[in-house]
Amino acid sequence: MLFESISYISDLPFKISFLNVGQESRHCHKEVEILMVLRGVTHYRIYHMDYELGPGDLIIADAEDLHQIHDSSDDILILSLHVDTRRFEKQYPNIRYMFFVCEECMEGPSGSRQLLENKLTLLKQHIARLAFDYGKDKKDLPLLREEIKDLVSILVNHFQGFYMEDFQYKTSQQDMSPDDLQRLCRITRYIMLHYNQKISLDDIAEMEHLSTYYLSHLIKENLGFNFQNFVNSIRLEFAEKLLVFSNMTLMQISQECGFSSPNYFNKCFSAWHGKTPAQYRKAYVPCERSCRHPFTRKEAFALLTPYLNVSKGKGEVLESISIAPDFSNSGFIGFCENYGPRICVDSGEAALFLGACSEKILQLSPREIILTEDLLHKSKGLAAGIRKILEGSKIPLSVQDASLPPLKDAPDPAAALSQIFSCKDAAVSLLGGAESLFTQEGLPTPLYTVYEVLSDLKEPQAAFYPHYVLAKGLNGMLVALFNPASHAALHVHLSVKHLPPRTAFIRRELSPGDSVFGILENLGNPEHLPPLLEKRICQNRLGQPRFFVPEKKTVDLVLYPNTVILLEIPSVCH
């Protein structure tokens, strides 16, 4: 099979160029191709899928994907980035078998669309910065290598995975856990290496040490189609390339790609392409690459300039930040004594909830429990009952009027973290909405989650800075990064120079979509929550843990709007 060859400068693992291609034949290459349209309109075909792209649109063709630019407007100008992902296999062993999807065609909840837009904005910024540095006459090669590593990291961490709907690949509708992503990579690798052989769900289940039921459900839930369709989709990609690049008969292609019979091959191909393999081959006419109106480098970089910075709103630019956590300095104060929650019990329901869930609430080490005068007047024995609950805990019980300053709404983790440290003397309601520890249904809010994470350190001390909090306790240390901006991602350069060598991190990301309010909104705010759903919401709110040891002195992180990244260092690791 013929592959288009890509030439590189100074052994760099990528190439950037500007294109004004109007039409070209279908082709493929060993590299991942990323296109960003700067001007005009074009069409981009990846296998059976055809996309119309306009200014600002971004699209990715994975390594060895059959693709084609066609029917471009006369003023077309495209930035093209080719990345040799084989050069990153040491860091990401299965990167050649990862699906990268960034098409802005995902349908789903508005929160998911906003998250995708935030990710795309950041990716475009990285591509623009890389292009400007690549375009310099005197190239800084070490800088370019670091920048491409960062860009590949963004692809792997935020654009890996897809969802199949109506025979169209779309951006994944949910963030899969790292374990599930790795598992699907291994499954994809197995299928791509054995597509011309008989492959059964039992074989894959045995390989992954899973039941066939669990594996079938995992694939269907995360990819949108069943196991057999997954296998067939990969076989059809190989078949389409053979139809274009070879003179093999349809019978030979059917056998070569692992289909059980030519009739089954015809049926599967027609379902995806809307035409039979014979009709597809007859309709395909190769062509010479043609170009539209010429352009200058000055024009190209002028069109690229707006993507260099991520807008924070009203023209302000949110810069990248650099931090170097130092847990040995003297800026730490006791968290529980200074920032622990002052919990307001202002209803009979809240008082009953305090009694039923006292262990969960007291583990936060509240500074005090507050009863409102109005509630105390309604229930004379209430104070005595709560004092009994608090007996032995050394937590004071006070009575105040309803004018006590409350915490403001904190519907997402970043707002919760900011509220806790900037409004330390305010009170937090036990039950209520985004200003409370629990919803009326008893589900933990982002405020509760942040208090819980900090109290888990045991006797924590904390230091508060713009965009991050440092905390340490008997159980370990914590770097909590937060981005309260609503529309702009933040690029964080985190230095580990003050930490012991080979420090192990547990990373978790608390996003708005994973909080109780984000989940309920995506579900249409149902009136009744089944027990299993309540349990899954509680499990989901703390994010999926990822374990890593930094391989270099600086860790680059992307902090999305209204999101918190937790970097925990267990005491055994320092």
Coordinates of C-alpha atoms in Angstrom, one line a residue:
M1 CA 0.0 0.0 0.0
L2 CA 1.4 3.4 -0.9
F3 CA 1.9 6.1 1.8
E4 CA 2.6 9.7 1.2
S5 CA 6.1 10.6 2.5
I6 CA 6.5 13.5 4.9
S7 CA 10.0 15.2 5.2
Y8 CA 11.1 16.7 8.5
I9 CA 13.5 19.4 9.5
S10 CA 16.4 18.7 11.9
D11 CA 14.9 15.4 13.0
L12 CA 11.9 17.1 14.5
P13 CA 8.9 14.7 14.9
F14 CA 6.5 17.0 13.1
K15 CA 6.1 19.3 10.1
I16 CA 3.9 22.4 9.7
S17 CA 3.0 23.9 6.4
F18 CA 0.3 26.2 4.9
L19 CA -1.9 24.9 2.1
N20 CA -4.1 26.3 -0.6
V21 CA -5.2 22.9 -2.0
G22 CA -8.3 22.9 -4.0
Q23 CA -8.4 19.2 -4.9
E24 CA -6.3 16.1 -4.3
S25 CA -6.6 12.3 -4.5
R26 CA -7.3 10.2 -1.5
H27 CA -4.2 9.2 0.3
C28 CA -2.7 8.2 3.6
H29 CA 0.5 8.5 5.5
K30 CA 2.1 7.2 8.7
E31 CA 1.6 10.5 10.5
V32 CA -1.4 12.0 12.3
E33 CA -2.6 15.0 10.2
I34 CA -4.3 18.0 11.9
L35 CA -5.8 20.7 9.7
M36 CA -7.0 24.1 10.8
V37 CA -8.8 26.3 8.2
L38 CA -7.6 29.9 8.3
R39 CA -9.6 31.2 5.4
G40 CA -12.2 30.0 2.9
V41 CA -14.3 26.8 2.8
T42 CA -13.2 23.3 2.0
H43 CA -14.3 19.7 2.3
Y44 CA -12.3 17.0 4.0
R45 CA -13.0 13.3 3.6
I46 CA -11.9 10.7 6.1
Y47 CA -12.9 7.3 4.8
H48 CA -16.7 7.4 4.3
M49 CA -17.2 10.6 6.2
D50 CA -17.2 14.0 4.6
Y51 CA -16.9 17.3 6.5
E52 CA -17.4 20.9 5.3
L53 CA -14.9 23.1 7.1
G54 CA -14.8 26.9 7.4
P55 CA -12.5 29.4 9.1
G56 CA -11.5 28.2 12.6
D57 CA -12.6 24.6 12.1
L58 CA -10.2 21.9 13.2
I59 CA -10.1 18.3 12.1
I60 CA -7.8 15.3 12.7
A61 CA -7.0 12.3 10.5
D62 CA -5.3 9.5 12.5
A63 CA -2.2 7.7 11.3
E64 CA -2.8 5.7 8.1
D65 CA -6.4 7.1 7.7
L66 CA -7.5 7.5 4.1
H67 CA -8.3 11.2 3.6
Q68 CA -8.7 13.9 1.0
I69 CA -9.1 17.7 0.6
H70 CA -11.6 18.5 -2.1
D71 CA -13.9 21.2 -3.5
S72 CA -12.1 24.1 -1.8
S73 CA -13.1 27.7 -2.4
D74 CA -10.8 30.0 -4.3
D75 CA -9.6 31.8 -1.2
I76 CA -8.8 28.6 0.8
L77 CA -5.9 28.7 3.2
I78 CA -5.2 25.9 5.6
L79 CA -2.6 25.2 8.3
S80 CA -1.4 21.6 8.1
L81 CA 0.4 19.8 11.0
H82 CA 1.8 16.3 10.6
V83 CA 2.9 14.5 13.7
D84 CA 4.9 11.3 13.7
T85 CA 3.3 9.7 16.8
R86 CA 5.7 6.7 16.5
R87 CA 8.3 9.0 18.1
F88 CA 6.1 9.1 21.3
E89 CA 5.6 5.4 21.8
K90 CA 7.9 5.3 24.8
Q91 CA 5.6 7.7 26.7
Y92 CA 2.4 6.4 25.1
P93 CA 2.9 2.7 24.1
N94 CA -0.4 2.4 22.3
I95 CA -0.5 5.8 20.7
R96 CA -0.6 4.3 17.1
Y97 CA -3.9 2.7 18.0
M98 CA -5.5 5.7 19.6
F99 CA -8.4 7.5 17.9
F100 CA -8.2 11.3 18.0
V101 CA -11.4 13.1 17.3
C102 CA -12.0 16.8 17.6
E103 CA -14.8 17.5 15.0
E104 CA -17.1 20.2 16.2
C105 CA -20.2 18.2 15.2
M106 CA -21.0 16.7 18.6
E107 CA -24.6 16.8 19.7
G108 CA -25.4 16.7 23.3
P109 CA -25.8 18.7 26.5
S110 CA -24.8 22.4 26.3
G111 CA -22.3 21.8 29.1
S112 CA -20.5 19.1 27.0
R113 CA -20.4 21.4 24.0
Q114 CA -18.9 24.2 26.1
L115 CA -16.2 21.8 27.4
L116 CA -15.4 20.7 23.9
E117 CA -15.1 24.4 22.8
N118 CA -12.8 25.1 25.7
K119 CA -10.6 22.2 24.7
L120 CA -10.6 23.2 21.1
T121 CA -9.6 26.7 22.0
L122 CA -6.6 25.5 23.9
L123 CA -5.6 23.1 21.1
K124 CA -5.7 25.9 18.5
Q125 CA -3.6 28.1 20.8
H126 CA -0.9 25.4 21.0
I127 CA -1.0 24.8 17.3
A128 CA -0.7 28.6 16.6
R129 CA 2.2 28.9 19.0
L130 CA 4.0 25.9 17.5
A131 CA 3.5 27.3 14.0
F132 CA 5.0 30.7 14.9
D133 CA 8.0 29.1 16.6
Y134 CA 8.4 26.6 13.7
G135 CA 8.3 29.5 11.2
K136 CA 11.2 31.4 12.6
D137 CA 14.3 31.5 10.5
K138 CA 16.5 30.5 13.5
K139 CA 14.5 27.6 15.1
D140 CA 14.8 26.8 18.8
L141 CA 14.8 23.0 18.4
P142 CA 14.7 22.1 22.2
L143 CA 11.7 24.5 22.5
L144 CA 9.9 23.0 19.5
R145 CA 10.4 19.5 20.9
E146 CA 8.9 20.5 24.2
E147 CA 6.0 22.2 22.5
I148 CA 5.2 19.2 20.4
K149 CA 5.3 17.0 23.5
D150 CA 2.8 19.3 25.2
L151 CA 0.5 19.2 22.1
V152 CA 0.6 15.4 21.9
S153 CA -0.2 15.3 25.6
I154 CA -3.3 17.5 25.0
L155 CA -4.4 15.1 22.2
V156 CA -3.9 12.0 24.4
N157 CA -5.5 13.4 27.5
H158 CA -8.4 15.4 26.0
F159 CA -9.1 14.3 22.4
Q160 CA -8.8 10.5 22.6
G161 CA -11.9 8.5 22.2
F162 CA -14.9 8.7 19.9
Y163 CA -18.6 8.0 19.8
M164 CA -20.3 6.4 16.8
E165 CA -23.8 7.7 15.8
D166 CA -25.5 7.1 12.4
F167 CA -22.2 5.7 11.0
Q168 CA -20.5 9.0 11.9
Y169 CA -17.5 9.3 14.2
K170 CA -18.1 12.1 16.7
T171 CA -16.2 13.5 19.7
S172 CA -16.7 11.3 22.7
Q173 CA -19.9 12.2 24.6
Q174 CA -18.2 11.6 28.0
D175 CA -14.7 11.5 29.4
M176 CA -13.7 7.9 29.7
S177 CA -11.6 6.8 32.7
P178 CA -7.9 6.3 32.0
D179 CA -8.3 2.5 32.6
D180 CA -11.1 2.3 30.1
L181 CA -9.2 4.3 27.5
Q182 CA -6.1 2.1 27.9
R183 CA -8.3 -1.0 27.6
L184 CA -10.0 0.2 24.4
C185 CA -6.5 1.0 23.0
R186 CA -5.4 -2.6 23.7
I187 CA -8.6 -3.9 22.1
T188 CA -8.2 -1.6 19.0
R189 CA -4.6 -2.7 18.7
Y190 CA -5.6 -6.4 18.8
I191 CA -8.3 -5.9 16.1
M192 CA -6.0 -3.9 13.8
L193 CA -3.3 -6.6 14.1
H194 CA -5.8 -9.4 13.5
Y195 CA -8.5 -7.9 11.4
N196 CA -8.0 -10.5 8.7
Q197 CA -8.6 -13.3 11.1
K198 CA -11.7 -14.5 13.0
I199 CA -12.1 -12.3 16.1
S200 CA -14.6 -13.1 18.8
L201 CA -15.8 -11.2 21.9
D202 CA -14.7 -14.2 23.9
D203 CA -11.1 -13.8 22.7
I204 CA -11.0 -10.2 23.7
A205 CA -12.7 -10.8 27.0
E206 CA -10.1 -13.5 27.9
M207 CA -7.3 -11.2 26.9
E208 CA -8.6 -8.5 29.2
H209 CA -9.7 -10.9 32.0
L210 CA -13.3 -9.6 31.8
S211 CA -16.6 -11.3 31.3
T212 CA -18.1 -11.0 27.8
Y213 CA -21.1 -9.3 29.3
Y214 CA -19.0 -6.5 30.9
L215 CA -16.8 -6.1 27.8
S216 CA -19.8 -5.9 25.5
H217 CA -21.5 -3.3 27.7
L218 CA -18.2 -1.3 28.0
I219 CA -17.8 -1.0 24.2
K220 CA -21.5 -0.2 23.6
E221 CA -21.7 2.4 26.4
N222 CA -18.5 4.2 25.4
L223 CA -18.3 3.9 21.6
G224 CA -22.0 3.9 20.7
F225 CA -22.0 0.6 18.8
N226 CA -21.6 -3.1 19.5
F227 CA -18.4 -5.2 19.4
Q228 CA -19.1 -6.7 15.9
N229 CA -19.7 -3.3 14.4
F230 CA -16.5 -2.1 16.0
V231 CA -14.6 -5.0 14.3
N232 CA -16.4 -4.4 11.0
S233 CA -15.6 -0.6 11.1
I234 CA -11.9 -1.4 11.2
R235 CA -12.1 -4.1 8.5
L236 CA -14.0 -1.6 6.3
E237 CA -11.2 1.0 6.6
F238 CA -8.6 -1.5 5.4
A239 CA -11.0 -2.6 2.6
E240 CA -11.6 1.0 1.4
K241 CA -7.8 1.5 1.1
L242 CA -7.5 -1.8 -0.9
L243 CA -10.3 -0.6 -3.2
V244 CA -8.3 2.6 -3.9
F245 CA -4.7 1.4 -3.9
S246 CA -4.9 -2.2 -5.2
N247 CA -6.2 -4.2 -8.2
M248 CA -7.4 -7.0 -6.0
T249 CA -10.8 -8.5 -6.8
L250 CA -13.7 -7.9 -4.5
M251 CA -13.6 -11.5 -3.4
Q252 CA -9.9 -11.2 -2.5
I253 CA -10.5 -7.9 -0.6
S254 CA -13.4 -9.6 1.3
Q255 CA -11.1 -12.5 2.3
E256 CA -8.1 -10.3 3.0
C257 CA -10.1 -8.1 5.4
G258 CA -11.6 -11.0 7.4
F259 CA -15.2 -10.9 6.2
S260 CA -17.0 -14.2 6.4
S261 CA -18.3 -13.9 2.8
P262 CA -18.5 -11.4 -0.1
N263 CA -22.2 -10.9 0.5
Y264 CA -21.5 -9.9 4.1
F265 CA -18.7 -7.6 2.9
N266 CA -21.2 -6.0 0.5
K267 CA -23.8 -5.6 3.2
C268 CA -21.5 -4.0 5.7
F269 CA -19.8 -1.7 3.1
S270 CA -23.2 -0.5 1.7
A271 CA -24.4 0.3 5.2
W272 CA -21.5 2.6 5.8
H273 CA -21.0 4.1 2.3
G274 CA -24.4 4.0 0.8
K275 CA -23.0 2.1 -2.2
T276 CA -21.5 -1.3 -2.9
P277 CA -17.7 -1.9 -3.1
A278 CA -18.0 -2.2 -6.8
Q279 CA -19.9 1.1 -7.1
Y280 CA -17.4 2.8 -4.9
R281 CA -14.4 1.6 -6.9
K282 CA -16.1 2.6 -10.2
A283 CA -17.0 6.0 -8.9
Y284 CA -13.5 6.8 -7.6
V285 CA -11.4 8.8 -10.0
P286 CA -7.9 9.9 -8.9
C287 CA -6.7 13.4 -9.7
E288 CA -3.7 15.6 -9.6
R289 CA -3.3 17.9 -6.6
S290 CA -4.4 21.4 -7.6
C291 CA -4.1 24.7 -5.8
R292 CA -6.3 27.8 -5.5
H293 CA -5.3 31.4 -5.3
P294 CA -1.7 32.0 -4.1
F295 CA -0.9 33.4 -0.7
T296 CA 2.0 34.9 1.2
R297 CA 3.5 33.8 4.5
K298 CA 2.6 37.2 5.9
E299 CA -1.0 36.6 5.1
A300 CA -0.9 33.1 6.7
F301 CA 0.6 34.3 10.0
A302 CA -1.7 37.3 10.2
L303 CA -4.7 34.9 10.0
L304 CA -3.1 32.7 12.6
T305 CA -2.3 35.5 15.1
P306 CA -5.8 35.6 16.7
Y307 CA -5.4 32.0 17.9
L308 CA -2.2 32.8 19.9
N309 CA -4.0 33.9 23.0
V310 CA -7.0 32.5 24.9
S311 CA -9.4 35.3 25.5
K312 CA -10.7 35.7 29.1
G313 CA -13.4 38.2 28.0
K314 CA -13.5 41.9 27.2
G315 CA -10.2 41.7 25.5
E316 CA -8.2 40.6 28.6
V317 CA -5.7 37.7 28.0
L318 CA -5.4 34.9 30.4
E319 CA -1.7 34.1 30.5
S320 CA -0.1 30.9 31.3
I321 CA 1.1 30.7 35.0
S322 CA 4.2 29.0 36.5
I323 CA 4.2 27.8 40.1
A324 CA 6.7 25.9 42.3
P325 CA 5.0 24.4 45.3
D326 CA 7.1 24.6 48.4
F327 CA 5.7 22.8 51.5
S328 CA 8.6 23.9 53.7
N329 CA 7.8 27.6 53.8
S330 CA 6.2 29.4 56.8
G331 CA 2.9 30.5 55.1
F332 CA 0.8 27.6 56.3
I333 CA -2.0 28.0 58.9
G334 CA -4.4 25.5 60.4
F335 CA -7.2 24.8 57.9
C336 CA -9.8 23.5 60.3
E337 CA -9.3 26.3 62.8
N338 CA -9.4 29.1 60.2
Y339 CA -11.3 27.8 57.2
G340 CA -13.4 24.8 58.5
P341 CA -17.1 25.2 57.8
R342 CA -19.4 27.1 60.0
I343 CA -22.5 24.9 59.4
C344 CA -25.9 26.6 59.6
V345 CA -28.9 24.3 60.5
D346 CA -32.0 26.4 59.6
S347 CA -34.8 23.8 59.2
G348 CA -36.2 20.7 60.7
E349 CA -35.1 18.7 57.7
A350 CA -31.5 19.9 58.2
A351 CA -31.6 19.0 61.9
L352 CA -32.8 15.5 61.0
F353 CA -30.2 15.2 58.3
L354 CA -27.5 16.2 60.8
G355 CA -28.6 13.4 63.1
A356 CA -28.7 10.8 60.3
C357 CA -25.4 11.8 58.7
S358 CA -23.5 13.1 61.7
E359 CA -20.4 11.0 60.9
K360 CA -20.1 12.3 57.4
I361 CA -20.6 15.9 58.5
L362 CA -18.3 15.8 61.6
Q363 CA -15.4 14.4 59.6
L364 CA -15.1 17.8 58.0
S365 CA -14.1 19.2 61.5
P366 CA -16.6 22.1 61.4
R367 CA -15.6 25.2 63.4
E368 CA -19.1 25.4 64.8
I369 CA -22.7 24.3 64.3
I370 CA -25.1 27.2 64.2
L371 CA -28.8 27.0 64.9
T372 CA -31.0 29.9 63.8
E373 CA -33.2 31.5 66.4
D374 CA -36.3 30.9 64.3
L375 CA -35.7 27.2 64.2
L376 CA -34.9 27.0 68.0
H377 CA -38.2 28.7 68.8
K378 CA -40.1 26.1 66.7
S379 CA -38.4 23.2 68.4
K380 CA -37.4 23.6 72.1
G381 CA -35.7 20.3 72.4
L382 CA -33.7 20.7 69.2
A383 CA -30.5 22.2 70.8
A384 CA -30.3 19.4 73.4
G385 CA -30.6 16.7 70.7
I386 CA -27.8 18.3 68.6
R387 CA -25.6 18.8 71.7
K388 CA -25.9 15.0 72.2
I389 CA -24.8 14.4 68.6
L390 CA -21.8 16.7 69.1
E391 CA -20.9 15.3 72.5
G392 CA -17.2 14.5 72.6
S393 CA -16.4 16.2 69.4
K394 CA -15.4 19.6 70.9
I395 CA -17.4 21.3 68.1
P396 CA -19.2 24.4 69.6
L397 CA -23.0 24.9 69.1
S398 CA -24.2 28.4 68.9
V399 CA -27.5 30.2 68.2
Q400 CA -27.6 33.2 65.9
D401 CA -30.2 35.1 64.0
A402 CA -31.0 34.6 60.3
S403 CA -28.9 37.6 59.2
L404 CA -25.7 35.6 59.4
P405 CA -23.6 36.2 56.2
P406 CA -23.8 33.0 54.0
L407 CA -21.4 31.6 51.5
K408 CA -22.3 32.6 47.9
D409 CA -23.4 30.0 45.4
A410 CA -20.6 27.6 44.4
P411 CA -22.1 25.5 41.6
D412 CA -18.7 24.2 40.5
P413 CA -15.5 23.0 42.2
A414 CA -13.4 26.1 41.4
A415 CA -16.0 28.4 42.8
A416 CA -16.2 26.2 45.9
L417 CA -12.5 26.3 46.5
S418 CA -12.4 30.1 46.0
Q419 CA -15.4 30.7 48.3
I420 CA -13.9 28.6 51.1
F421 CA -10.7 30.5 51.3
S422 CA -11.9 34.0 50.4
C423 CA -15.0 34.1 52.6
K424 CA -13.8 32.2 55.6
D425 CA -16.1 33.8 58.2
A426 CA -19.3 33.1 56.2
A427 CA -21.7 30.3 57.1
V428 CA -22.6 27.4 54.9
S429 CA -26.1 25.9 55.0
L430 CA -26.3 22.2 55.7
L431 CA -29.1 21.6 53.1
G432 CA -30.1 23.7 50.1
G433 CA -28.6 24.5 46.8
A434 CA -25.2 25.6 45.5
E435 CA -24.5 27.5 48.7
S436 CA -24.9 24.4 50.9
L437 CA -23.0 21.3 51.8
F438 CA -25.8 19.0 50.5
T439 CA -28.7 19.3 48.2
Q440 CA -32.2 18.9 49.5
E441 CA -32.0 15.3 48.4
G442 CA -28.9 14.8 50.5
L443 CA -26.3 14.7 47.6
P444 CA -22.9 16.2 48.3
T445 CA -22.3 19.6 46.6
P446 CA -18.9 20.9 45.3
L447 CA -18.5 22.8 48.7
Y448 CA -18.8 19.5 50.6
T449 CA -16.4 17.8 48.2
V450 CA -13.7 20.4 48.6
Y451 CA -14.0 20.4 52.4
E452 CA -13.8 16.6 52.3
V453 CA -10.7 16.5 50.2
L454 CA -8.9 18.9 52.5
S455 CA -10.0 17.1 55.7
D456 CA -8.8 13.8 54.3
L457 CA -5.2 15.0 54.8
K458 CA -5.9 14.8 58.6
E459 CA -5.0 17.9 60.7
P460 CA -4.4 19.9 57.5
Q461 CA -2.5 23.2 57.2
A462 CA -3.1 25.3 54.2
A463 CA -1.7 28.3 52.2
F464 CA -3.9 30.1 49.7
Y465 CA -2.5 31.7 46.5
P466 CA -4.1 33.0 43.2
H467 CA -5.2 29.9 41.2
Y468 CA -3.9 27.3 43.7
V469 CA -3.9 26.1 47.3
L470 CA -1.2 24.2 49.1
A471 CA -2.2 21.9 51.9
K472 CA -0.3 19.4 54.1
G473 CA -1.3 17.0 56.9
L474 CA -0.5 13.7 58.6
N475 CA -1.8 11.8 55.5
G476 CA 0.1 13.7 52.8
M477 CA 0.3 16.9 50.8
L478 CA -1.9 18.5 48.2
V479 CA -1.7 21.0 45.4
A480 CA -5.2 22.2 44.4
L481 CA -5.2 24.2 41.2
F482 CA -8.4 26.1 40.4
N483 CA -9.6 28.2 37.5
P484 CA -12.7 30.3 38.3
A485 CA -12.9 31.8 34.8
S486 CA -16.0 30.9 32.8
H487 CA -14.6 30.9 29.3
A488 CA -10.9 30.6 29.3
A489 CA -8.6 27.6 29.9
L490 CA -5.4 28.2 31.9
H491 CA -2.0 26.7 31.0
V492 CA -0.1 25.8 34.2
H493 CA 3.7 25.1 34.3
L494 CA 4.2 23.3 37.7
S495 CA 7.8 23.0 38.8
V496 CA 8.7 20.1 41.2
K497 CA 12.1 21.4 42.1
H498 CA 11.1 21.8 45.8
L499 CA 9.7 18.2 46.0
P500 CA 11.7 15.1 46.7
P501 CA 13.0 13.2 43.6
R502 CA 10.6 10.6 42.2
T503 CA 7.7 12.1 44.1
A504 CA 4.5 10.1 43.1
F505 CA 1.3 12.1 42.4
I506 CA -2.3 11.1 42.4
R507 CA -4.1 13.4 40.0
R508 CA -7.9 14.0 39.9
E509 CA -9.8 16.5 37.9
L510 CA -13.1 18.0 39.4
S511 CA -15.0 19.5 36.5
P512 CA -18.4 21.2 36.5
G513 CA -19.9 18.4 34.5
D514 CA -18.9 15.9 37.2
S515 CA -20.4 17.8 40.1
V516 CA -23.9 17.0 41.3
F517 CA -25.3 20.1 39.6
G518 CA -23.7 19.4 36.3
I519 CA -24.9 15.8 36.3
L520 CA -28.4 16.7 37.2
E521 CA -28.6 19.4 34.6
N522 CA -27.4 17.0 31.9
L523 CA -30.1 14.5 33.1
G524 CA -32.8 17.2 32.8
N525 CA -33.0 17.8 36.5
P526 CA -35.2 14.7 37.3
E527 CA -37.7 14.9 40.1
H528 CA -36.8 11.4 41.4
L529 CA -33.4 9.9 41.7
P530 CA -33.1 6.1 41.9
P531 CA -30.7 4.8 44.6
L532 CA -28.2 3.5 42.0
L533 CA -28.1 6.9 40.3
E534 CA -27.5 8.6 43.6
K535 CA -24.6 6.2 44.3
R536 CA -23.0 6.8 40.9
I537 CA -23.3 10.6 41.4
C538 CA -21.5 10.4 44.7
Q539 CA -18.8 8.2 43.2
N540 CA -18.3 10.5 40.2
R541 CA -17.9 13.8 42.0
L542 CA -14.3 13.0 43.2
G543 CA -13.0 12.4 39.6
Q544 CA -11.0 9.4 38.3
P545 CA -7.6 9.1 40.0
R546 CA -4.5 8.9 37.8
F547 CA -1.1 8.0 39.2
F548 CA 2.2 9.3 37.8
V549 CA 5.8 10.2 38.7
P550 CA 7.0 13.4 36.8
E551 CA 9.6 12.5 34.2
K552 CA 11.0 16.1 34.0
K553 CA 11.3 19.0 36.4
T554 CA 8.2 20.8 35.1
V555 CA 4.7 19.3 34.7
D556 CA 2.5 21.0 32.1
L557 CA -1.2 21.0 32.9
V558 CA -4.3 22.4 31.2
L559 CA -6.8 23.8 33.7
Y560 CA -10.2 24.2 32.1
P561 CA -12.8 26.8 33.2
N562 CA -14.5 26.3 36.6
T563 CA -12.4 23.2 37.1
V564 CA -10.1 22.0 39.9
I565 CA -7.1 19.8 39.4
L566 CA -6.0 17.9 42.6
L567 CA -2.4 16.7 42.8
E568 CA -2.1 14.6 46.0
I569 CA 1.1 13.3 47.4
P570 CA 0.5 10.5 50.0
S571 CA 2.7 10.6 53.1
V572 CA 4.3 7.3 52.1
C573 CA 5.8 9.1 49.0
H574 CA 7.6 11.9 50.7

